[in-house]
Amino acid sequence: MEWLRKNKIFLIFGSLSAILLGIINLSFIYTTVSWDPTETSTMIYTEIVSELEEDGFQQISLEPVKDLKDGGGISKQTGIDVTFDGELYKKSNQWFKRNAKVVIRYHDYPDDLIELKGENLSKNSTQLVEQLQKIGFTNVVRVMEGEDEILSNQDLNELLINGEKITVGAEIFENDNSTYAFPKDAEVKVVYFEPLLTIPEIFRYDSYEDYNEYVEKLKDEGFTNIQVVSEASEIGFDKHLSYVSLDGKEYMELKKNRTNSTLPVKVRKSIPIIVTYKDSSEAIAKRNEEIAKQNEKIAKQRAYEEKIKNPASYQTVSYDAWIHEEIPVGTLARVTGEVIEVGEGGIISDAYIRISMDGMFNQDVYVSIDNDYFKSNILAEGDSVTLYGSVQGRKTYTTVLGASRTIPQMSVNFYNRN
């Protein structure tokens, strides 16, 4: 005990020396990282390397991650995370071996990166598509969403690349030098407004006597979805404008329903427009058909009238065939015989005669004659006559003795006394 009391100071000193020596030895083996892990994503990978080297780490390797999360700016390649012998650095004052294998993962741009500035891009969607394809983008689509009045052909609604909205236009980038970067196969969507165009004014449909004049005005304005249809009309209004509809709505109704009657009617460029005009071709064709039929009828009538004036058009017929109705009604026949009976006509009735055909007393023929013609060409019983007329079948009459008798009948066109 006395020895312990005498050597207490030496023992305490020895213990402290041993502890201090251990701490000194550990400091050569372990060390802490000089920055907070939350700062990793804000530091460029070269800054992280410098910090680690200053902290005494020597086995440092880099692992670039090919993505677009650069942490702000095309020139920066910021950190993702740091591991020491596979252990993630995630809290402050964390100890690691100085000879630990350190891996720094950081954001790096893909090899097929395309850089672009919004201020250099066109606000015309068609030109913009050409620009983007020219600088290397391979997956560019142009779609229409929304409508607006387009000035100076600037119809761009928005530009989306991999879902990120890119601001386009030099005036917006006047004080902004931001640069965008995307891979060549990024999904590029060029969204454009459909232009609102002014429908040419119509005060009255019938003021356009030729619908083509209005169709040309629509085309000059820029409309492309135009359909022209006709409706049947009476003669005299052929090609006149009948009415115009826009997406199923009649133009005059749209015009009447405007909130401001002084403003023109504005609609989408691609709106379906139907221009209906009056077409009298059907009426004209029907009229021409009726005229043709009438002319044909007149021509046939004239031809028939010429035919029945020519004695050569008539044929001799057999009484036996006639009495047996074997000769068609209307057949032009030439008959010679002796007049055996004469009957004068009245105001509305024809004259008639009865002849014995070919002088045969038992071959009577009943003949009806136009009363005026008969009065100019009187026949008497006993006259020998050649008749030119048409077969009318048979006629039954009552004799003076009250008997019923059937004989051939004809209507005469003209005759000659022999």
CSV table of C-alpha atoms in Angstrom, one decimal:
chain,number,residue,atom,x,y,z
A,1,MET,CA,0.0,0.0,0.0
A,2,GLU,CA,2.9,2.3,0.9
A,3,TRP,CA,4.3,1.6,-2.5
A,4,LEU,CA,1.1,2.5,-4.3
A,5,ARG,CA,0.9,5.8,-2.4
A,6,LYS,CA,4.5,6.6,-3.4
A,7,ASN,CA,4.1,5.6,-7.1
A,8,LYS,CA,0.5,6.9,-7.6
A,9,ILE,CA,1.6,9.9,-9.5
A,10,PHE,CA,3.8,7.8,-11.8
A,11,LEU,CA,0.9,5.4,-12.5
A,12,ILE,CA,-1.5,8.2,-13.4
A,13,PHE,CA,1.1,9.8,-15.6
A,14,GLY,CA,1.8,6.4,-17.3
A,15,SER,CA,-1.9,5.8,-18.0
A,16,LEU,CA,-2.4,9.2,-19.5
A,17,SER,CA,0.7,8.7,-21.7
A,18,ALA,CA,-0.6,5.4,-22.9
A,19,ILE,CA,-4.0,6.9,-23.8
A,20,LEU,CA,-2.4,9.8,-25.5
A,21,LEU,CA,-0.1,7.5,-27.4
A,22,GLY,CA,-3.1,5.5,-28.5
A,23,ILE,CA,-5.0,8.5,-29.7
A,24,ILE,CA,-1.9,9.7,-31.6
A,25,ASN,CA,-1.6,6.2,-33.2
A,26,LEU,CA,-5.4,6.2,-34.1
A,27,SER,CA,-5.1,9.6,-35.7
A,28,PHE,CA,-2.6,8.2,-38.1
A,29,ILE,CA,-5.0,5.3,-39.0
A,30,TYR,CA,-8.5,7.0,-38.9
A,31,THR,CA,-9.7,10.5,-39.7
A,32,THR,CA,-13.0,12.3,-40.2
A,33,VAL,CA,-14.4,14.0,-43.4
A,34,SER,CA,-14.2,17.8,-43.3
A,35,TRP,CA,-17.6,18.6,-45.0
A,36,ASP,CA,-21.1,17.7,-44.1
A,37,PRO,CA,-22.7,14.9,-46.2
A,38,THR,CA,-25.6,17.1,-47.2
A,39,GLU,CA,-23.1,19.3,-49.1
A,40,THR,CA,-22.1,16.5,-51.4
A,41,SER,CA,-24.8,17.3,-54.0
A,42,THR,CA,-23.6,20.9,-54.2
A,43,MET,CA,-19.9,20.2,-54.7
A,44,ILE,CA,-18.2,19.5,-58.0
A,45,TYR,CA,-16.5,16.2,-57.9
A,46,THR,CA,-13.0,17.9,-58.2
A,47,GLU,CA,-13.8,19.8,-55.1
A,48,ILE,CA,-14.7,16.6,-53.3
A,49,VAL,CA,-11.4,15.0,-54.4
A,50,SER,CA,-9.4,18.0,-53.0
A,51,GLU,CA,-11.2,17.9,-49.7
A,52,LEU,CA,-10.6,14.2,-49.3
A,53,GLU,CA,-6.9,14.5,-50.2
A,54,GLU,CA,-6.5,17.3,-47.6
A,55,ASP,CA,-8.2,14.9,-45.1
A,56,GLY,CA,-5.5,12.3,-45.8
A,57,PHE,CA,-7.4,9.9,-48.1
A,58,GLN,CA,-5.3,8.6,-50.9
A,59,GLN,CA,-7.2,5.7,-52.6
A,60,ILE,CA,-9.8,7.8,-54.3
A,61,SER,CA,-11.6,6.6,-57.5
A,62,LEU,CA,-14.3,8.3,-59.5
A,63,GLU,CA,-17.6,6.8,-60.8
A,64,PRO,CA,-19.4,9.1,-63.3
A,65,VAL,CA,-23.1,8.5,-63.6
A,66,LYS,CA,-24.3,9.4,-67.1
A,67,ASP,CA,-27.4,11.4,-66.4
A,68,LEU,CA,-28.6,15.0,-66.8
A,69,LYS,CA,-28.8,16.0,-63.1
A,70,ASP,CA,-25.8,18.3,-63.2
A,71,GLY,CA,-26.8,20.3,-60.1
A,72,GLY,CA,-27.0,23.5,-62.1
A,73,GLY,CA,-25.2,24.5,-65.2
A,74,ILE,CA,-23.6,22.7,-68.1
A,75,SER,CA,-20.0,23.1,-66.6
A,76,LYS,CA,-20.8,21.6,-63.3
A,77,GLN,CA,-20.5,17.9,-62.5
A,78,THR,CA,-21.8,17.6,-58.9
A,79,GLY,CA,-21.5,14.8,-56.5
A,80,ILE,CA,-24.1,12.1,-55.8
A,81,ASP,CA,-22.5,10.3,-52.8
A,82,VAL,CA,-19.2,9.1,-51.4
A,83,THR,CA,-18.4,5.6,-50.0
A,84,PHE,CA,-15.5,4.5,-47.8
A,85,ASP,CA,-14.7,0.8,-48.2
A,86,GLY,CA,-18.3,0.5,-49.3
A,87,GLU,CA,-19.8,2.4,-46.4
A,88,LEU,CA,-21.9,5.4,-47.3
A,89,TYR,CA,-20.9,8.7,-45.9
A,90,LYS,CA,-24.2,9.9,-44.4
A,91,LYS,CA,-23.5,11.8,-41.1
A,92,SER,CA,-21.1,14.4,-39.9
A,93,ASN,CA,-18.0,13.5,-37.8
A,94,GLN,CA,-18.0,10.0,-39.1
A,95,TRP,CA,-14.6,8.2,-38.8
A,96,PHE,CA,-13.0,6.3,-41.7
A,97,LYS,CA,-9.7,4.7,-42.3
A,98,ARG,CA,-7.2,6.9,-44.1
A,99,ASN,CA,-6.3,4.0,-46.4
A,100,ALA,CA,-10.0,3.2,-47.1
A,101,LYS,CA,-11.0,2.8,-50.8
A,102,VAL,CA,-13.0,5.9,-51.5
A,103,VAL,CA,-15.5,6.0,-54.4
A,104,ILE,CA,-17.0,9.3,-55.5
A,105,ARG,CA,-20.2,9.0,-57.6
A,106,TYR,CA,-21.0,12.2,-59.5
A,107,HIS,CA,-23.4,13.4,-62.3
A,108,ASP,CA,-21.9,13.4,-65.8
A,109,TYR,CA,-23.5,14.1,-69.1
A,110,PRO,CA,-24.2,11.3,-71.5
A,111,ASP,CA,-21.8,10.9,-74.5
A,112,ASP,CA,-24.6,11.7,-77.0
A,113,LEU,CA,-25.6,14.9,-75.3
A,114,ILE,CA,-27.1,17.8,-77.3
A,115,GLU,CA,-26.8,21.3,-75.8
A,116,LEU,CA,-29.2,24.0,-76.8
A,117,LYS,CA,-30.2,27.5,-75.7
A,118,GLY,CA,-33.9,28.5,-75.6
A,119,GLU,CA,-33.1,31.9,-77.0
A,120,ASN,CA,-31.9,30.4,-80.3
A,121,LEU,CA,-35.1,28.4,-80.9
A,122,SER,CA,-37.9,29.5,-83.3
A,123,LYS,CA,-41.4,30.2,-82.0
A,124,ASN,CA,-42.8,28.7,-85.3
A,125,SER,CA,-43.5,25.1,-84.6
A,126,THR,CA,-42.7,23.8,-88.0
A,127,GLN,CA,-39.4,25.7,-88.1
A,128,LEU,CA,-38.7,24.5,-84.5
A,129,VAL,CA,-39.1,20.9,-85.5
A,130,GLU,CA,-36.7,21.3,-88.3
A,131,GLN,CA,-34.2,23.0,-86.0
A,132,LEU,CA,-34.4,20.2,-83.4
A,133,GLN,CA,-34.0,17.5,-86.0
A,134,LYS,CA,-31.1,19.3,-87.6
A,135,ILE,CA,-29.1,19.5,-84.3
A,136,GLY,CA,-29.5,15.8,-83.8
A,137,PHE,CA,-32.7,15.0,-81.9
A,138,THR,CA,-34.2,11.8,-83.3
A,139,ASN,CA,-37.6,11.6,-81.5
A,140,VAL,CA,-39.4,14.8,-82.3
A,141,VAL,CA,-43.2,15.0,-82.6
A,142,ARG,CA,-45.4,18.0,-83.4
A,143,VAL,CA,-48.9,18.0,-81.8
A,144,MET,CA,-51.7,20.6,-81.7
A,145,GLU,CA,-53.2,21.6,-78.4
A,146,GLY,CA,-55.3,24.7,-77.9
A,147,GLU,CA,-56.1,27.6,-80.2
A,148,ASP,CA,-55.0,31.2,-80.4
A,149,GLU,CA,-54.6,34.2,-82.7
A,150,ILE,CA,-51.2,33.7,-84.3
A,151,LEU,CA,-49.0,36.7,-84.9
A,152,SER,CA,-46.0,36.6,-87.3
A,153,ASN,CA,-46.6,32.9,-87.8
A,154,GLN,CA,-45.4,32.2,-84.2
A,155,ASP,CA,-47.7,29.3,-83.3
A,156,LEU,CA,-45.7,27.6,-80.6
A,157,ASN,CA,-47.6,26.7,-77.5
A,158,GLU,CA,-44.8,25.0,-75.6
A,159,LEU,CA,-41.7,22.8,-76.0
A,160,LEU,CA,-41.3,19.7,-73.8
A,161,ILE,CA,-38.2,17.6,-73.7
A,162,ASN,CA,-38.4,14.5,-71.6
A,163,GLY,CA,-41.3,16.2,-69.9
A,164,GLU,CA,-39.3,19.3,-69.0
A,165,LYS,CA,-40.7,22.6,-70.3
A,166,ILE,CA,-38.2,24.6,-72.2
A,167,THR,CA,-38.7,28.4,-72.4
A,168,VAL,CA,-38.4,29.5,-76.0
A,169,GLY,CA,-37.8,33.0,-77.3
A,170,ALA,CA,-34.9,35.5,-77.4
A,171,GLU,CA,-36.9,38.2,-75.5
A,172,ILE,CA,-37.3,35.8,-72.5
A,173,PHE,CA,-33.6,35.0,-72.5
A,174,GLU,CA,-32.4,38.6,-72.6
A,175,ASN,CA,-30.8,38.3,-69.2
A,176,ASP,CA,-30.6,34.6,-68.9
A,177,ASN,CA,-27.8,32.5,-70.3
A,178,SER,CA,-29.2,29.1,-69.2
A,179,THR,CA,-28.3,26.2,-71.4
A,180,TYR,CA,-30.2,23.0,-71.7
A,181,ALA,CA,-28.8,19.5,-72.4
A,182,PHE,CA,-30.5,16.3,-73.4
A,183,PRO,CA,-29.6,13.1,-75.1
A,184,LYS,CA,-30.3,12.7,-78.8
A,185,ASP,CA,-33.1,10.1,-78.2
A,186,ALA,CA,-34.9,12.4,-75.7
A,187,GLU,CA,-38.7,12.5,-76.2
A,188,VAL,CA,-39.2,15.9,-77.8
A,189,LYS,CA,-42.8,17.3,-78.0
A,190,VAL,CA,-43.4,20.4,-80.0
A,191,VAL,CA,-46.9,21.7,-79.0
A,192,TYR,CA,-48.4,24.3,-81.2
A,193,PHE,CA,-51.6,26.5,-81.1
A,194,GLU,CA,-54.0,26.0,-83.9
A,195,PRO,CA,-54.4,29.5,-85.5
A,196,LEU,CA,-57.7,31.4,-85.3
A,197,LEU,CA,-58.6,32.7,-88.7
A,198,THR,CA,-61.2,35.2,-89.8
A,199,ILE,CA,-64.2,33.8,-91.8
A,200,PRO,CA,-64.8,36.0,-94.8
A,201,GLU,CA,-67.8,38.2,-94.2
A,202,ILE,CA,-71.2,37.2,-95.8
A,203,PHE,CA,-74.0,39.8,-95.7
A,204,ARG,CA,-76.4,37.7,-97.8
A,205,TYR,CA,-75.8,34.3,-99.3
A,206,ASP,CA,-77.4,35.3,-102.7
A,207,SER,CA,-74.8,38.1,-103.0
A,208,TYR,CA,-72.5,35.3,-104.2
A,209,GLU,CA,-73.8,34.2,-107.6
A,210,ASP,CA,-70.8,31.8,-107.9
A,211,TYR,CA,-69.9,29.8,-104.8
A,212,ASN,CA,-66.4,29.4,-106.1
A,213,GLU,CA,-65.7,33.0,-105.3
A,214,TYR,CA,-66.4,32.4,-101.6
A,215,VAL,CA,-64.4,29.2,-101.6
A,216,GLU,CA,-61.4,31.0,-103.0
A,217,LYS,CA,-61.7,33.6,-100.2
A,218,LEU,CA,-61.6,30.9,-97.6
A,219,LYS,CA,-58.5,29.4,-99.1
A,220,ASP,CA,-56.8,32.8,-99.3
A,221,GLU,CA,-57.5,33.2,-95.6
A,222,GLY,CA,-55.8,29.9,-94.9
A,223,PHE,CA,-58.6,27.5,-94.3
A,224,THR,CA,-57.9,24.0,-95.5
A,225,ASN,CA,-60.7,21.7,-94.3
A,226,ILE,CA,-63.3,22.8,-96.9
A,227,GLN,CA,-66.0,20.6,-98.3
A,228,VAL,CA,-68.3,21.7,-101.2
A,229,VAL,CA,-71.7,20.1,-101.6
A,230,SER,CA,-74.7,20.9,-103.8
A,231,GLU,CA,-78.4,21.0,-103.3
A,232,ALA,CA,-81.1,20.8,-105.9
A,233,SER,CA,-82.4,24.1,-107.1
A,234,GLU,CA,-84.8,25.5,-109.6
A,235,ILE,CA,-83.5,26.8,-112.9
A,236,GLY,CA,-82.0,30.3,-112.8
A,237,PHE,CA,-79.9,30.0,-109.6
A,238,ASP,CA,-77.2,27.5,-110.7
A,239,LYS,CA,-74.0,27.9,-108.7
A,240,HIS,CA,-75.5,30.5,-106.3
A,241,LEU,CA,-74.2,30.2,-102.7
A,242,SER,CA,-76.8,28.6,-100.6
A,243,TYR,CA,-75.4,28.5,-97.1
A,244,VAL,CA,-72.1,27.9,-95.1
A,245,SER,CA,-71.7,25.8,-92.0
A,246,LEU,CA,-68.7,25.7,-89.6
A,247,ASP,CA,-68.4,22.5,-87.6
A,248,GLY,CA,-72.1,21.9,-88.1
A,249,LYS,CA,-73.1,25.5,-87.1
A,250,GLU,CA,-74.7,27.8,-89.7
A,251,TYR,CA,-72.6,30.9,-90.4
A,252,MET,CA,-75.4,33.4,-90.1
A,253,GLU,CA,-76.3,32.0,-86.6
A,254,LEU,CA,-72.7,32.3,-85.5
A,255,LYS,CA,-72.6,35.8,-86.8
A,256,LYS,CA,-75.9,36.7,-85.0
A,257,ASN,CA,-74.7,35.2,-81.7
A,258,ARG,CA,-71.5,37.3,-81.5
A,259,THR,CA,-71.0,39.2,-78.3
A,260,ASN,CA,-69.7,42.1,-80.3
A,261,SER,CA,-71.4,42.6,-83.7
A,262,THR,CA,-68.6,44.7,-85.0
A,263,LEU,CA,-66.0,42.0,-84.6
A,264,PRO,CA,-65.4,39.4,-87.3
A,265,VAL,CA,-66.1,35.7,-86.8
A,266,LYS,CA,-62.9,33.9,-85.8
A,267,VAL,CA,-62.6,30.1,-85.9
A,268,ARG,CA,-59.9,27.4,-85.9
A,269,LYS,CA,-57.9,26.9,-89.0
A,270,SER,CA,-58.8,23.2,-89.3
A,271,ILE,CA,-62.5,23.6,-88.5
A,272,PRO,CA,-64.7,21.6,-90.9
A,273,ILE,CA,-66.4,24.1,-93.3
A,274,ILE,CA,-69.2,23.0,-95.6
A,275,VAL,CA,-70.0,25.3,-98.5
A,276,THR,CA,-73.4,24.5,-100.0
A,277,TYR,CA,-74.4,25.9,-103.4
A,278,LYS,CA,-77.5,25.7,-105.6
A,279,ASP,CA,-77.4,23.1,-108.4
A,280,SER,CA,-80.1,23.3,-111.0
A,281,SER,CA,-78.5,20.6,-113.2
A,282,GLU,CA,-81.2,18.2,-112.1
A,283,ALA,CA,-83.9,20.6,-113.0
A,284,ILE,CA,-82.2,21.5,-116.3
A,285,ALA,CA,-81.8,17.8,-117.1
A,286,LYS,CA,-85.4,17.1,-116.3
A,287,ARG,CA,-86.5,20.0,-118.5
A,288,ASN,CA,-84.2,18.9,-121.3
A,289,GLU,CA,-85.6,15.4,-121.0
A,290,GLU,CA,-89.1,16.7,-121.3
A,291,ILE,CA,-88.2,18.9,-124.2
A,292,ALA,CA,-86.5,15.9,-125.9
A,293,LYS,CA,-89.5,13.7,-125.3
A,294,GLN,CA,-91.8,16.4,-126.8
A,295,ASN,CA,-89.5,16.9,-129.7
A,296,GLU,CA,-89.4,13.2,-130.3
A,297,LYS,CA,-93.2,13.0,-130.1
A,298,ILE,CA,-93.4,15.9,-132.6
A,299,ALA,CA,-90.9,14.3,-134.9
A,300,LYS,CA,-92.7,11.0,-134.8
A,301,GLN,CA,-96.0,12.8,-135.5
A,302,ARG,CA,-94.5,14.6,-138.4
A,303,ALA,CA,-93.0,11.5,-139.8
A,304,TYR,CA,-96.3,9.7,-139.4
A,305,GLU,CA,-98.1,12.6,-141.1
A,306,GLU,CA,-95.7,12.4,-144.0
A,307,LYS,CA,-96.0,8.7,-144.1
A,308,ILE,CA,-99.8,8.6,-144.3
A,309,LYS,CA,-99.7,11.2,-147.2
A,310,ASN,CA,-97.7,8.8,-149.3
A,311,PRO,CA,-99.8,6.1,-151.1
A,312,ALA,CA,-96.8,3.8,-151.2
A,313,SER,CA,-97.1,3.5,-147.4
A,314,TYR,CA,-100.3,1.5,-147.7
A,315,GLN,CA,-100.7,-2.2,-148.4
A,316,THR,CA,-103.4,-4.3,-149.8
A,317,VAL,CA,-105.1,-6.6,-147.2
A,318,SER,CA,-107.1,-9.8,-147.3
A,319,TYR,CA,-110.7,-9.4,-146.4
A,320,ASP,CA,-110.7,-12.9,-144.9
A,321,ALA,CA,-107.8,-12.0,-142.6
A,322,TRP,CA,-109.4,-8.8,-141.7
A,323,ILE,CA,-112.8,-10.2,-140.7
A,324,HIS,CA,-110.9,-12.7,-138.6
A,325,GLU,CA,-108.9,-9.9,-136.9
A,326,GLU,CA,-105.6,-11.2,-138.1
A,327,ILE,CA,-104.5,-7.8,-139.3
A,328,PRO,CA,-103.2,-5.6,-136.4
A,329,VAL,CA,-105.2,-2.4,-135.6
A,330,GLY,CA,-103.4,0.6,-137.1
A,331,THR,CA,-102.1,-1.2,-140.1
A,332,LEU,CA,-102.1,1.2,-143.1
A,333,ALA,CA,-104.3,-0.4,-145.7
A,334,ARG,CA,-105.3,0.4,-149.3
A,335,VAL,CA,-108.9,-0.8,-150.2
A,336,THR,CA,-110.8,-0.5,-153.5
A,337,GLY,CA,-114.5,-0.9,-153.8
A,338,GLU,CA,-117.9,0.4,-154.7
A,339,VAL,CA,-119.9,2.7,-152.4
A,340,ILE,CA,-123.1,1.1,-151.3
A,341,GLU,CA,-124.1,3.4,-148.5
A,342,VAL,CA,-123.3,7.0,-147.6
A,343,GLY,CA,-123.9,8.6,-144.2
A,344,GLU,CA,-123.1,12.3,-143.6
A,345,GLY,CA,-121.6,13.4,-140.3
A,346,GLY,CA,-122.8,15.9,-137.8
A,347,ILE,CA,-121.1,18.7,-135.9
A,348,ILE,CA,-119.1,16.3,-133.8
A,349,SER,CA,-119.5,13.0,-135.7
A,350,ASP,CA,-117.6,11.7,-138.6
A,351,ALA,CA,-119.2,10.9,-142.0
A,352,TYR,CA,-119.2,7.2,-143.0
A,353,ILE,CA,-119.6,5.1,-146.1
A,354,ARG,CA,-120.0,1.4,-146.6
A,355,ILE,CA,-118.3,-0.2,-149.6
A,356,SER,CA,-118.2,-3.6,-151.2
A,357,MET,CA,-114.5,-4.5,-151.2
A,358,ASP,CA,-113.2,-5.5,-154.6
A,359,GLY,CA,-116.8,-5.3,-155.9
A,360,MET,CA,-117.8,-8.4,-153.9
A,361,PHE,CA,-121.3,-7.9,-152.5
A,362,ASN,CA,-120.7,-10.0,-149.5
A,363,GLN,CA,-117.4,-8.2,-148.5
A,364,ASP,CA,-118.7,-5.0,-147.0
A,365,VAL,CA,-116.3,-2.6,-145.2
A,366,TYR,CA,-117.4,0.1,-142.8
A,367,VAL,CA,-115.3,3.3,-143.4
A,368,SER,CA,-115.3,6.5,-141.2
A,369,ILE,CA,-114.3,9.8,-142.8
A,370,ASP,CA,-113.5,13.2,-141.3
A,371,ASN,CA,-116.6,15.2,-141.8
A,372,ASP,CA,-114.8,18.3,-143.2
A,373,TYR,CA,-112.7,16.1,-145.6
A,374,PHE,CA,-115.9,14.4,-146.7
A,375,LYS,CA,-117.7,17.7,-147.4
A,376,SER,CA,-114.7,18.7,-149.6
A,377,ASN,CA,-114.7,15.3,-151.3
A,378,ILE,CA,-118.3,14.1,-151.7
A,379,LEU,CA,-118.9,10.5,-152.5
A,380,ALA,CA,-122.2,9.0,-153.7
A,381,GLU,CA,-123.6,5.5,-153.8
A,382,GLY,CA,-122.3,3.7,-156.8
A,383,ASP,CA,-118.9,5.5,-156.9
A,384,SER,CA,-115.8,3.4,-157.4
A,385,VAL,CA,-113.2,4.5,-154.9
A,386,THR,CA,-109.7,3.7,-153.6
A,387,LEU,CA,-109.4,4.3,-149.9
A,388,TYR,CA,-106.2,4.9,-148.0
A,389,GLY,CA,-106.5,4.5,-144.2
A,390,SER,CA,-105.8,2.5,-141.1
A,391,VAL,CA,-107.4,-0.8,-140.0
A,392,GLN,CA,-109.6,-0.4,-137.0
A,393,GLY,CA,-110.6,-4.0,-136.4
A,394,ARG,CA,-114.3,-4.9,-136.8
A,395,LYS,CA,-117.7,-3.1,-136.3
A,396,THR,CA,-121.1,-4.5,-135.5
A,397,TYR,CA,-124.2,-2.7,-136.7
A,398,THR,CA,-127.9,-3.3,-137.2
A,399,THR,CA,-129.2,-3.6,-140.7
A,400,VAL,CA,-132.5,-1.9,-141.9
A,401,LEU,CA,-134.1,-5.3,-141.4
A,402,GLY,CA,-133.1,-5.3,-137.8
A,403,ALA,CA,-130.4,-8.0,-138.1
A,404,SER,CA,-127.0,-7.7,-136.4
A,405,ARG,CA,-124.0,-7.8,-138.7
A,406,THR,CA,-120.2,-7.6,-138.1
A,407,ILE,CA,-117.9,-6.3,-140.8
A,408,PRO,CA,-114.3,-4.9,-141.1
A,409,GLN,CA,-113.8,-1.3,-140.1
A,410,MET,CA,-111.2,1.3,-141.2
A,411,SER,CA,-110.7,5.1,-140.7
A,412,VAL,CA,-109.7,6.9,-143.9
A,413,ASN,CA,-106.9,9.4,-144.4
A,414,PHE,CA,-107.7,10.2,-148.0
A,415,TYR,CA,-109.3,8.6,-151.0
A,416,ASN,CA,-109.6,8.8,-154.8
A,417,ARG,CA,-112.6,8.2,-157.0
A,418,ASN,CA,-111.7,5.8,-159.8
